[in-house]
Tab-separated table of C-alpha atoms in Angstrom:
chain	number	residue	atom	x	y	z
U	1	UNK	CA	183.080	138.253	184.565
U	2	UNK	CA	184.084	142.111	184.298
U	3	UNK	CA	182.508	144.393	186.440
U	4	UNK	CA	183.138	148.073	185.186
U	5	UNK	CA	182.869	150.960	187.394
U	6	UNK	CA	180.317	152.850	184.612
U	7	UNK	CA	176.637	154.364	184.665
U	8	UNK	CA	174.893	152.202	184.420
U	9	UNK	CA	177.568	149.332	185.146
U	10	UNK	CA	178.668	147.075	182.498
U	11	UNK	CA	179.286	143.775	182.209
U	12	UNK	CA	181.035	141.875	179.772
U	13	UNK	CA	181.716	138.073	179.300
U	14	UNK	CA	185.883	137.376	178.128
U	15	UNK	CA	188.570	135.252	178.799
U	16	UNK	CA	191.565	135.860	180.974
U	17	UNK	CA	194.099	133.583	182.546
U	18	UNK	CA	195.037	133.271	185.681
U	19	UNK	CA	196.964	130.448	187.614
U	20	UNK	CA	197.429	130.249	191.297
U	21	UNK	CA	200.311	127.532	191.555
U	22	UNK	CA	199.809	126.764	195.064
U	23	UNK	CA	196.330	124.947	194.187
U	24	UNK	CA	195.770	124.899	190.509
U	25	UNK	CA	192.692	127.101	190.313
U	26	UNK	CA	191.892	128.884	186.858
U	27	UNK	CA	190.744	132.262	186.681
U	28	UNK	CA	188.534	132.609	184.388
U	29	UNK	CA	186.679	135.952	183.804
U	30	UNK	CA	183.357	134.729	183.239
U	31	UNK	CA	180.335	133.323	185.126
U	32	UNK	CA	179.423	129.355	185.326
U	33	UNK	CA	177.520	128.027	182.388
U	34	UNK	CA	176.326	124.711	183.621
U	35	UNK	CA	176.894	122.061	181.443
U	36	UNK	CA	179.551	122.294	178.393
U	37	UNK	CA	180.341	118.867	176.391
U	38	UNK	CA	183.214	117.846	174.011
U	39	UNK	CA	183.553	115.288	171.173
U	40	UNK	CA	187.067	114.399	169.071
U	41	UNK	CA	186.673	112.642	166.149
U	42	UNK	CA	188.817	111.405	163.362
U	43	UNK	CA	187.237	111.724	159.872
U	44	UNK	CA	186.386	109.379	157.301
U	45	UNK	CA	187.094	106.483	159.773
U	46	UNK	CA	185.522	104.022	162.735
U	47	UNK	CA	187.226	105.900	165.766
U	48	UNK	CA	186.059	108.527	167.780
U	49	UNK	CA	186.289	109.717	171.391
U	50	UNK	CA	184.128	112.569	173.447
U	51	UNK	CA	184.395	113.971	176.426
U	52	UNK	CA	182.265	115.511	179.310
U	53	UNK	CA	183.185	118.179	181.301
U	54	UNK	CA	181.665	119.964	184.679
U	55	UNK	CA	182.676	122.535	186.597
U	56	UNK	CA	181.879	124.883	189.546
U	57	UNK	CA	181.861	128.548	190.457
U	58	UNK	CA	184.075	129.851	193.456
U	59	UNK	CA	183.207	133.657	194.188
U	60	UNK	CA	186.042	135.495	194.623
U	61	UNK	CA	185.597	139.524	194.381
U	62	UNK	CA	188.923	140.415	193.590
U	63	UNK	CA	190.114	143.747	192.302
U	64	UNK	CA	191.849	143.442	188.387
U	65	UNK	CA	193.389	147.335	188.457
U	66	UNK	CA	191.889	150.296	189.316
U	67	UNK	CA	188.168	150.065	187.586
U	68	UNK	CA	187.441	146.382	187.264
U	69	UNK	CA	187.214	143.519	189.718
U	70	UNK	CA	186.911	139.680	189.197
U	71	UNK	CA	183.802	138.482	190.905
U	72	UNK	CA	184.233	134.394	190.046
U	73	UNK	CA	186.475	131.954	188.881
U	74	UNK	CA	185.837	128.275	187.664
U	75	UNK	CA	187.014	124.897	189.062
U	76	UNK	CA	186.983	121.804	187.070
U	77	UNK	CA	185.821	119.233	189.734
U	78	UNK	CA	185.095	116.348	186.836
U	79	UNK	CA	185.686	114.937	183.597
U	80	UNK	CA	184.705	111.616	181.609
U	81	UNK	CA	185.670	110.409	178.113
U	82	UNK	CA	183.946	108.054	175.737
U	83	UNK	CA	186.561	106.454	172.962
U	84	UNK	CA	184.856	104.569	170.363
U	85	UNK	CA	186.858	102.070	168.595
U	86	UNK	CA	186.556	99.510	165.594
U	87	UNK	CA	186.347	96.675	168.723
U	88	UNK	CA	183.729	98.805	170.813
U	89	UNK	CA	183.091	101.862	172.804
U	90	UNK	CA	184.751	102.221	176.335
U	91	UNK	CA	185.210	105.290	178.575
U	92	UNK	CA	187.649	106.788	181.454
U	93	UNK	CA	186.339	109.829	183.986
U	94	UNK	CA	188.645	111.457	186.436
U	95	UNK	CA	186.711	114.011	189.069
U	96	UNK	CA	188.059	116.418	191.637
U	97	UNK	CA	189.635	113.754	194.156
U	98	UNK	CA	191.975	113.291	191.356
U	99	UNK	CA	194.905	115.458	191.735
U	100	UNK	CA	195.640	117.128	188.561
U	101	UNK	CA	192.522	116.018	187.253
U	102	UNK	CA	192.614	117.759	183.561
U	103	UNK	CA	196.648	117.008	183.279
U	104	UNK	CA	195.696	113.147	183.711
U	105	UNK	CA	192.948	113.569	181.170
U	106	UNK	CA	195.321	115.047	178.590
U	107	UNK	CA	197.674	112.390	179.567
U	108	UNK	CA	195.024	109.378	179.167
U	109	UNK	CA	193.916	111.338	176.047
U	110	UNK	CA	196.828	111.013	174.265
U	111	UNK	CA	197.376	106.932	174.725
U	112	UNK	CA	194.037	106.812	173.331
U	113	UNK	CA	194.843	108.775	170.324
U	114	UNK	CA	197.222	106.235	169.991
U	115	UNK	CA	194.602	103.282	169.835
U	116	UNK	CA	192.651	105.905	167.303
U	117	UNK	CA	195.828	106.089	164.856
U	118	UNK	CA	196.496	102.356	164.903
U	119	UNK	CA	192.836	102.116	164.228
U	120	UNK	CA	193.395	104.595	161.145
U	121	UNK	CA	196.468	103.698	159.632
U	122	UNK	CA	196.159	102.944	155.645
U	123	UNK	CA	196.422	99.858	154.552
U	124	UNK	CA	198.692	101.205	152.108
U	125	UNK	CA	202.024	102.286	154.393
U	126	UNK	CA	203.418	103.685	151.486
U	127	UNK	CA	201.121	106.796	151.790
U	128	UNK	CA	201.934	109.738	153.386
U	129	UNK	CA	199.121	110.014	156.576
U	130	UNK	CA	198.633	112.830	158.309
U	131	UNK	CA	197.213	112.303	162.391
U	132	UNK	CA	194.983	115.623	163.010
U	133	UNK	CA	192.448	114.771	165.222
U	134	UNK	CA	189.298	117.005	165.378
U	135	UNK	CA	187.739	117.609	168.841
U	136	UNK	CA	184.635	119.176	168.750
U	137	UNK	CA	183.106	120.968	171.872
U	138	UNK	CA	179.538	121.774	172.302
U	139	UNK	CA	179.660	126.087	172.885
U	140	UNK	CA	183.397	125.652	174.038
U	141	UNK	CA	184.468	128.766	172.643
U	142	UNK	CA	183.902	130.906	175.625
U	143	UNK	CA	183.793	128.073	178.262
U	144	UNK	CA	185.584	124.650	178.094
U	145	UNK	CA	188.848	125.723	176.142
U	146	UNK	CA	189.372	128.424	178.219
U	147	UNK	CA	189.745	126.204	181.133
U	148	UNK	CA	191.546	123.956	179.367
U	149	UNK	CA	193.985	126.418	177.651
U	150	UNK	CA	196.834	125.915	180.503
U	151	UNK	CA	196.959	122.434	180.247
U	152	UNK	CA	197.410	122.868	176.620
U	153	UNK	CA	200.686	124.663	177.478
U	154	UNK	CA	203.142	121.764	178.827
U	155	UNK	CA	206.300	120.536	178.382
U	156	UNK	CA	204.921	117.592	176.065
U	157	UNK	CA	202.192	119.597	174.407
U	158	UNK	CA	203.028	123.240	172.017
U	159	UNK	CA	200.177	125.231	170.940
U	160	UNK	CA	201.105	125.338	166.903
U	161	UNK	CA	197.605	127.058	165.639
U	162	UNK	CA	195.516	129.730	167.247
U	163	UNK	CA	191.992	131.088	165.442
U	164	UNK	CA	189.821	133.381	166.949
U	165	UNK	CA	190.103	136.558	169.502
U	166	UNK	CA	191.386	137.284	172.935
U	167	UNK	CA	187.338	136.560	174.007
U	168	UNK	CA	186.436	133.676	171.606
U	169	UNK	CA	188.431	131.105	170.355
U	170	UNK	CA	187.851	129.558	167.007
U	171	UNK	CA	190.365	127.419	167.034
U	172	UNK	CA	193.150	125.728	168.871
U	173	UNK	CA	195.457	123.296	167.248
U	174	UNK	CA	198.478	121.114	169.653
U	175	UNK	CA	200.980	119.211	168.777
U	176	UNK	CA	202.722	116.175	171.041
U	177	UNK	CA	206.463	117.175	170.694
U	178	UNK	CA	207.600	113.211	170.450
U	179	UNK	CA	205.120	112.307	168.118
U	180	UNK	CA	203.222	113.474	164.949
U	181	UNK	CA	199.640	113.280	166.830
U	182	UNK	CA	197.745	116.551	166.353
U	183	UNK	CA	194.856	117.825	168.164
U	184	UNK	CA	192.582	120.464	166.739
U	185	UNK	CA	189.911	122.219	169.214
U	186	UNK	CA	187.067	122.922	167.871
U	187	UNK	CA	183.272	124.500	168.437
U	188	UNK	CA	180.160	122.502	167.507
U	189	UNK	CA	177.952	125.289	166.557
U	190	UNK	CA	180.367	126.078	163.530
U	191	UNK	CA	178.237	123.078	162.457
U	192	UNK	CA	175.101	123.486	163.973
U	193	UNK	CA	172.554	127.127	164.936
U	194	UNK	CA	171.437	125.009	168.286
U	195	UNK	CA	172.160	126.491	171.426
U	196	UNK	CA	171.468	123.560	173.849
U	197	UNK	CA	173.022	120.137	173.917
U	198	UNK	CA	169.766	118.644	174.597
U	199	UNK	CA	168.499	120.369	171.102
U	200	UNK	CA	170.965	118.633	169.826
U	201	UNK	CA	170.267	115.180	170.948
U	202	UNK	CA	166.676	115.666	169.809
U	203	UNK	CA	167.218	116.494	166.211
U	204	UNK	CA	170.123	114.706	165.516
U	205	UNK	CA	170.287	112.031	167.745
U	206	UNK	CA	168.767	108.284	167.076
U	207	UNK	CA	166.490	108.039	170.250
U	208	UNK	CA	169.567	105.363	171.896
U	209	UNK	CA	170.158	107.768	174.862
U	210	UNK	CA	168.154	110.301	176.406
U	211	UNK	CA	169.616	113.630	178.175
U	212	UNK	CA	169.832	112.658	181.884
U	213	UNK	CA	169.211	115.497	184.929
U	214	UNK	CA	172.090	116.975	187.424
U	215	UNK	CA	171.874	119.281	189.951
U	216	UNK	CA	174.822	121.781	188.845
U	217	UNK	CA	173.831	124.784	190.217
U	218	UNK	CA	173.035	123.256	194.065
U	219	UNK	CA	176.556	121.792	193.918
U	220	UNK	CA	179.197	124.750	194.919
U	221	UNK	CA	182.608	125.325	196.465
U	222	UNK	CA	181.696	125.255	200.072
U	223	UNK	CA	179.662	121.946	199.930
U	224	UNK	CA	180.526	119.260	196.715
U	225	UNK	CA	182.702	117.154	199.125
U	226	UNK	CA	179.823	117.009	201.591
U	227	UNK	CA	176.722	116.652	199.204
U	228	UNK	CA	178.934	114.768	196.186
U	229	UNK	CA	179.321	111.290	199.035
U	230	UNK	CA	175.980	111.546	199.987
U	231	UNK	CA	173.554	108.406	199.445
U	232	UNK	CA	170.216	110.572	199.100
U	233	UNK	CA	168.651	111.633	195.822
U	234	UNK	CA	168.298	115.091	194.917
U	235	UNK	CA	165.260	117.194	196.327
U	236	UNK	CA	163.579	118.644	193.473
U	237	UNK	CA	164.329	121.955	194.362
U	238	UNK	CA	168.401	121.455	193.737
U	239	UNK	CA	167.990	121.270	190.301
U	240	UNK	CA	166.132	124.861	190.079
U	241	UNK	CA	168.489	126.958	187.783
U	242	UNK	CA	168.598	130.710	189.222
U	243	UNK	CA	170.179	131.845	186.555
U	244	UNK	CA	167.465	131.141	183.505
U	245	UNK	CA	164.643	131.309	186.645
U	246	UNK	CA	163.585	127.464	185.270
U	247	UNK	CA	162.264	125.057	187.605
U	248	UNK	CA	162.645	120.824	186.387
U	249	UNK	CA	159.732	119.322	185.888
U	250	UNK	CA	157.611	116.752	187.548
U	251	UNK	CA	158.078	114.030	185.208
U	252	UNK	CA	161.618	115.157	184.303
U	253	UNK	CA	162.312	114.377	188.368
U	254	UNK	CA	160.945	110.897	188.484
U	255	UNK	CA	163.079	109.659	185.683
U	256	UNK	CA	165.962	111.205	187.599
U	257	UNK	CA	164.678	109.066	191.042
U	258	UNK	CA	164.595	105.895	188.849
U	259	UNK	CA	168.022	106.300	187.202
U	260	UNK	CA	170.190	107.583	190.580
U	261	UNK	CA	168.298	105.163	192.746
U	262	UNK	CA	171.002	102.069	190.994
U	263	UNK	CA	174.189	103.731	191.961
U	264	UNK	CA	175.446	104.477	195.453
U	265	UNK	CA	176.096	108.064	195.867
U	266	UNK	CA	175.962	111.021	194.079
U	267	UNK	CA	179.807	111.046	192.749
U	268	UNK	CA	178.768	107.495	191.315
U	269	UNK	CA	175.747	109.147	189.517
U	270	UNK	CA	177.826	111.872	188.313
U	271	UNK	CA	179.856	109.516	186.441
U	272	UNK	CA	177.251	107.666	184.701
U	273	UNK	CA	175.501	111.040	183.497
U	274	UNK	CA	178.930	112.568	182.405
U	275	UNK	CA	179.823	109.352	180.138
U	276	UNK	CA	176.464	109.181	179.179
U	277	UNK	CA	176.102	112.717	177.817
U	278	UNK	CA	179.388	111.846	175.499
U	279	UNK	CA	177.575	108.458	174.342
U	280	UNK	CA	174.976	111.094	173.085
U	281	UNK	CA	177.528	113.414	171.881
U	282	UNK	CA	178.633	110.340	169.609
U	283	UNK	CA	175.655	109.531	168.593
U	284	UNK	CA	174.452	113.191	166.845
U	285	UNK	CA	178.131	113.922	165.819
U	286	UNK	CA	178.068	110.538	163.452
U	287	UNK	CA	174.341	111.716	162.273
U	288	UNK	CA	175.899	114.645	160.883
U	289	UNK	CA	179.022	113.095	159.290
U	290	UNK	CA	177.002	110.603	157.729
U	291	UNK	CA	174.370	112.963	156.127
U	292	UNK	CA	176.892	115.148	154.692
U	293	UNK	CA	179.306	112.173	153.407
U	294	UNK	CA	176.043	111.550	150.993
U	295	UNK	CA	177.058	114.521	149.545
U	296	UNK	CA	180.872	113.734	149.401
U	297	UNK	CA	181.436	116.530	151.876
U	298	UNK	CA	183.798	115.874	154.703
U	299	UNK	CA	181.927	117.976	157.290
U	300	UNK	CA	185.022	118.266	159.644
U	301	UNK	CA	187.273	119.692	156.995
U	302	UNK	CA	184.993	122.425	156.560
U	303	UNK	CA	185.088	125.378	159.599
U	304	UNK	CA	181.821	127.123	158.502
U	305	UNK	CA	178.495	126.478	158.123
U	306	UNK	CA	178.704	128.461	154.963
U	307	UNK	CA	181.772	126.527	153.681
U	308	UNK	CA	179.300	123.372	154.098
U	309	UNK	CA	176.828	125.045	152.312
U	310	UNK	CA	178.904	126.048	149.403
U	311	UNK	CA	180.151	122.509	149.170
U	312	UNK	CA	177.119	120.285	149.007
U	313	UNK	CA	175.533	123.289	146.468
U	314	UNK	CA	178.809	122.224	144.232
U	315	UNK	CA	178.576	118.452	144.873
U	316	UNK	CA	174.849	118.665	144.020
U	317	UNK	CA	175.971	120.526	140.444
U	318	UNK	CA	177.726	117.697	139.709
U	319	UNK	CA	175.663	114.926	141.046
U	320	UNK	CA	175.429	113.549	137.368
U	321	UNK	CA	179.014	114.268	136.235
U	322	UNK	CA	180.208	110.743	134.868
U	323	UNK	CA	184.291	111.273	135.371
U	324	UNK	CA	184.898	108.760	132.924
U	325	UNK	CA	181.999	109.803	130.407
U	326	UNK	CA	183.166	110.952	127.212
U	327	UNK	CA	181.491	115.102	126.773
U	328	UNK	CA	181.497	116.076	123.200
U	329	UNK	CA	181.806	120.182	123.343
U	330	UNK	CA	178.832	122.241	121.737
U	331	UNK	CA	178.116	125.497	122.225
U	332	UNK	CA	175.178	126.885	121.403
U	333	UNK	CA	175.365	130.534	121.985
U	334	UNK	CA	174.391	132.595	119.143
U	335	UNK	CA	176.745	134.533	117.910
U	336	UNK	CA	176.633	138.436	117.735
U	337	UNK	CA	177.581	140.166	114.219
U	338	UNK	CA	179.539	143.512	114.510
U	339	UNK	CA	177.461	145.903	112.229
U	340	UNK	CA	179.573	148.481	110.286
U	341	UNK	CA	178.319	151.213	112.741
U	342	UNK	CA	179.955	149.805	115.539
């Protein structure tokens, strides 16, 4: 986040990049969000994969020239995937005591890709197939691929498209230099007007899974190692969010007790609520695709709501169009006669 030396000061949320190569921290000019979740998918077929991804807020109050100053920066500290599969679902987290956390999850994201093409492939070998695959991110434009955006930029992965601003990216598309797997970054709400995952997950999703509670906003820089081992539940009053001035309700808190009362510690509950949230993820983002494959719209080839739109008006139009039929032409405009005057 900017801070501008104005009256009255302003503040403005952007992106910036900033790598400290001693310990891998990003710099990222903005404050902490909470919760930001991903989905890739492939369309038209069985496979899919999502991913969950948390962070934290380090305060740093560092000068950027002479009339701004960065106040925070963000540190991923954990990340889980869900791959869904013709055989089944299965998933793979990594969290902050993994070194390199997001490079392994690239890494591990790109061997499943691999189970996602095989998955894919045409019967017919004959045809030309082209491996782009789609991966959506709930609100990501301003959060999630900014964090990711320097692990995008290794010696195995080249950044071939770029859509959107300095401040909010549209679009990021990646190539694997050895082979011709493509991944395209994307932002849910090109699809969808809802601003919170779990209004997501109510109108789209089947009723399967249900949003889970974390404390987000108690865990910080100067105490996740300590708190993140610990055995004991969450007091109620860790999961009050400061920044919307919300408080989490009584029986919102008691389904938290049941569910974190079967695992261990806290770093154990974290990973069942991060794969969990990309089992939900699934679960809306194959509502969607289904509804709009009634209308012979592929929603993920379409980058605008209004695109969407304009397609399912025209595949409507022609919802009784036989392509075989045989249509006889007839018009039946009258026809004008040019009077001498004219």
């Amino acid at each position: 986040m900017y801070t501008y030396e104005t009256d009255p000061p302003h503040y403005e949320l952007t992106q910036n990049y900033l790598v400290n190569d001693s310990n891998k921290q990003f710099n990222i000019l903005f404050i902490n969000d909470g919760i930001n979740a991903h989905i890739m998918y492939i369309s038209d077929v069985e496979a899919l994969t999502g991913f969950q991804y948390c962070n934290i807020q380090k305060k740093v109050n560092e000068k950027f020239g002479d009339n701004s100053q960065i106040t925070a920066t963000l540190i991923p500290y954990a990340i889980a995937s869900a791959v869904k599969l013709t055989n089944g679902i299965h998933s793979f987290y990594y969290d902050i005591r993994t070194e390199n956390l997001l490079d392994k999850w690239l890494e591990q994201l790109f061997e499943e890709a691999k189970l996602v093409k095989k998955d894919n492939k045409y019967n017919d070998e004959t045809i030309p197939q082209y491996y782009e695959v789609p991966i959506i991110g709930f609100n990501s434009a301003k959060f999630d691929i900014s964090v990711l955006f320097k692990n995008l930029k290794s010696k195995d992965w080249v950044i071939s498209k770029y859509l959107g601003s300095s401040t909010i990216v549209k679009q990021i598309v990646i190539k694997h230099k050895c082979s011709s797997i493509q991944f395209r970054f994307i932002d849910f709400k090109i699809y969808s007007m809802l601003n919170k995952l779990k209004d997501a997950v109510r109108d789209f999703g089947n009723g399967q899974y249900k949003k889970g509670s974390f404390s987000h906003e108690f865990v910080n820089i100067n105490n996740y190692m300590e708190e993140m081992n610990k055995s004991e539940l969450f007091p109620i009053e860790a999961f009050d969010n400061q920044l919307r001035n919300k408080k989490l309700s009584e029986a919102k808190y008691q389904a938290y007790l049941i569910e974190a009362a079967m695992f261990a510690n806290r770093c154990d509950y974290l990973k069942h609520y991060d794969i969990l949230d990309t089992r939900i993820l699934i679960e809306f983002i194959d509502y969607l695709i289904d509804l709009m494959f009634k209308c012979k719209v592929d929603m993920l080839a379409n980058i605008s709501m209004s695109l969407r739109s304009n397609a399912i008006k025209y595949s409507k139009a022609y919802n009784d169009f036989d392509i075989n039929g045989d249509y006889n032409s007839e018009c039946t405009d009258k026809s004008n006669e040019i009077t001498i005057c004219y």
